[in-house]
Amino acid sequence: EIVLTQSPGTLSLSPGERATLSCRASQSVSSNFLAWYQQKPGQAPRLLIYGASRRATGIPDRFSGSGSGTDFTLTISRLEPEDFAVYHCQQYGSMWTFGQGTKVEIK
Amino acid sequence: QVQLVESGGGVVQPGRSLRLSCAASGFTFGDYAMHWVRQAPGKGLEWLAVISYDGTHQYYADSVKGRFTISRDNSKTTLYLQLNSLRPEDTAVYYCARGGEQWRPAYFDYWGQGILVTVSS
């Protein structure tokens, strides 16, 4: 099983700042089959990024994904108030596993 | 528009069973693999099970293998999860999610709203 480790656990930032979230895999993720989801309290996760760097339909371009192999990054270029949430990475190249999540909170 | 609506949750005693349903609409249900994912209170997401588009293949996380069973009825466009021998640690919000077309590796592009299962005496 591929284990995904997200860091940091919590990121405290102000609106307008840049957020950089990390997702590290215990082994290489096949074909960069890595996705990112956003989850707000009481809501289901929402797909942001798939294939490590492809934005899902309707996702603003301030969200970007990068990385390959075992190291992946989600970047939010300028935080909007609605971006404060929990972010999960997921690999889908070898069955399916999720990271433990990173909370982006208002500083 | 794609909709996934879970039902069947509630409070159940340890050792008892429950069946969750996920009613799908807005897409050709029989073309897609479907998944169940859960989230314990204050915790991260845990993938549980997948079923192929035609129901012929199922795979499970080790944590639920032998206790949970995923199934589908394409004529009713409904996904199911049978939960047996429930434990307090199975308390969570359970989500159904759409996977990939046919049997391709894929992310989850649509999710249900989730249904709470509480295992407690």
mmCIF file of C-alpha atoms in Angstrom, chain A residues 14-83:
data_model
loop_
_atom_site.group_PDB
_atom_site.id
_atom_site.type_symbol
_atom_site.label_atom_id
_atom_site.label_comp_id
_atom_site.label_asym_id
_atom_site.label_seq_id
_atom_site.Cartn_x
_atom_site.Cartn_y
_atom_site.Cartn_z
ATOM 1 C CA SER A 14 -3.632 35.476 5.706
ATOM 2 C CA PRO A 15 -5.853 36.163 2.695
ATOM 3 C CA GLY A 16 -3.727 37.144 -0.285
ATOM 4 C CA GLU A 17 -0.780 35.008 0.794
ATOM 5 C CA ARG A 18 0.602 32.021 -1.072
ATOM 6 C CA ALA A 19 -0.036 28.518 0.253
ATOM 7 C CA THR A 20 2.255 25.596 -0.489
ATOM 8 C CA LEU A 21 1.099 22.137 0.568
ATOM 9 C CA SER A 22 3.199 19.002 0.286
ATOM 10 C CA CYS A 23 2.242 15.368 -0.315
ATOM 11 C CA ARG A 24 4.960 12.717 -0.166
ATOM 12 C CA ALA A 25 4.412 9.113 -1.210
ATOM 13 C CA SER A 26 6.120 6.066 0.297
ATOM 14 C CA GLN A 27 6.813 4.804 -3.235
ATOM 15 C CA SER A 28 6.559 6.233 -6.712
ATOM 16 C CA VAL A 29 3.023 7.063 -7.837
ATOM 17 C CA SER A 30 2.288 5.348 -11.103
ATOM 18 C CA SER A 31 1.860 7.724 -14.064
ATOM 19 C CA ASN A 32 1.578 10.634 -11.614
ATOM 20 C CA PHE A 33 -1.926 9.477 -10.717
ATOM 21 C CA LEU A 34 -2.197 11.995 -7.889
ATOM 22 C CA ALA A 35 -5.244 14.104 -7.060
ATOM 23 C CA TRP A 36 -6.006 16.919 -4.643
ATOM 24 C CA TYR A 37 -9.354 17.599 -2.983
ATOM 25 C CA GLN A 38 -10.683 20.519 -0.967
ATOM 26 C CA GLN A 39 -13.069 19.895 1.918
ATOM 27 C CA LYS A 40 -14.963 22.475 3.935
ATOM 28 C CA PRO A 41 -16.671 21.698 7.265
ATOM 29 C CA GLY A 42 -19.809 19.623 6.833
ATOM 30 C CA GLN A 43 -19.235 19.187 3.106
ATOM 31 C CA ALA A 44 -18.039 16.419 0.846
ATOM 32 C CA PRO A 45 -14.593 16.694 -0.712
ATOM 33 C CA ARG A 46 -14.357 18.531 -4.028
ATOM 34 C CA LEU A 47 -11.911 17.551 -6.751
ATOM 35 C CA LEU A 48 -9.348 20.275 -7.480
ATOM 36 C CA ILE A 49 -6.447 18.636 -9.312
ATOM 37 C CA TYR A 50 -5.906 15.277 -11.015
ATOM 38 C CA GLY A 51 -2.960 13.801 -12.841
ATOM 39 C CA ALA A 52 -0.762 15.794 -10.451
ATOM 40 C CA SER A 53 -1.221 19.053 -12.373
ATOM 41 C CA ARG A 54 -4.531 19.150 -14.259
ATOM 42 C CA ARG A 55 -7.208 21.410 -12.864
ATOM 43 C CA ALA A 56 -10.685 19.946 -12.626
ATOM 44 C CA THR A 57 -13.587 21.674 -14.331
ATOM 45 C CA GLY A 58 -14.427 25.036 -12.821
ATOM 46 C CA ILE A 59 -11.389 25.250 -10.551
ATOM 47 C CA PRO A 60 -9.803 28.723 -10.485
ATOM 48 C CA ASP A 61 -6.308 29.076 -11.885
ATOM 49 C CA ARG A 62 -4.921 30.212 -8.533
ATOM 50 C CA PHE A 63 -4.849 26.490 -7.723
ATOM 51 C CA SER A 64 -1.967 24.594 -9.291
ATOM 52 C CA GLY A 65 -0.430 21.182 -8.802
ATOM 53 C CA SER A 66 3.061 19.998 -9.517
ATOM 54 C CA GLY A 67 5.452 17.151 -8.820
ATOM 55 C CA SER A 68 6.177 13.628 -9.906
ATOM 56 C CA GLY A 69 7.344 10.309 -8.549
ATOM 57 C CA THR A 70 7.051 10.605 -4.772
ATOM 58 C CA ASP A 71 6.874 14.356 -4.184
ATOM 59 C CA PHE A 72 3.866 16.480 -5.053
ATOM 60 C CA THR A 73 2.802 20.028 -4.267
ATOM 61 C CA LEU A 74 -0.465 21.952 -4.293
ATOM 62 C CA THR A 75 -0.012 25.712 -4.545
ATOM 63 C CA ILE A 76 -2.665 28.339 -3.998
ATOM 64 C CA SER A 77 -1.153 31.502 -5.435
ATOM 65 C CA ARG A 78 -3.239 34.062 -3.525
ATOM 66 C CA LEU A 79 -5.579 32.833 -0.822
ATOM 67 C CA GLU A 80 -9.179 33.924 -1.078
ATOM 68 C CA PRO A 81 -11.464 33.773 1.975
ATOM 69 C CA GLU A 82 -13.232 30.723 0.528
ATOM 70 C CA ASP A 83 -9.951 28.785 0.230
#
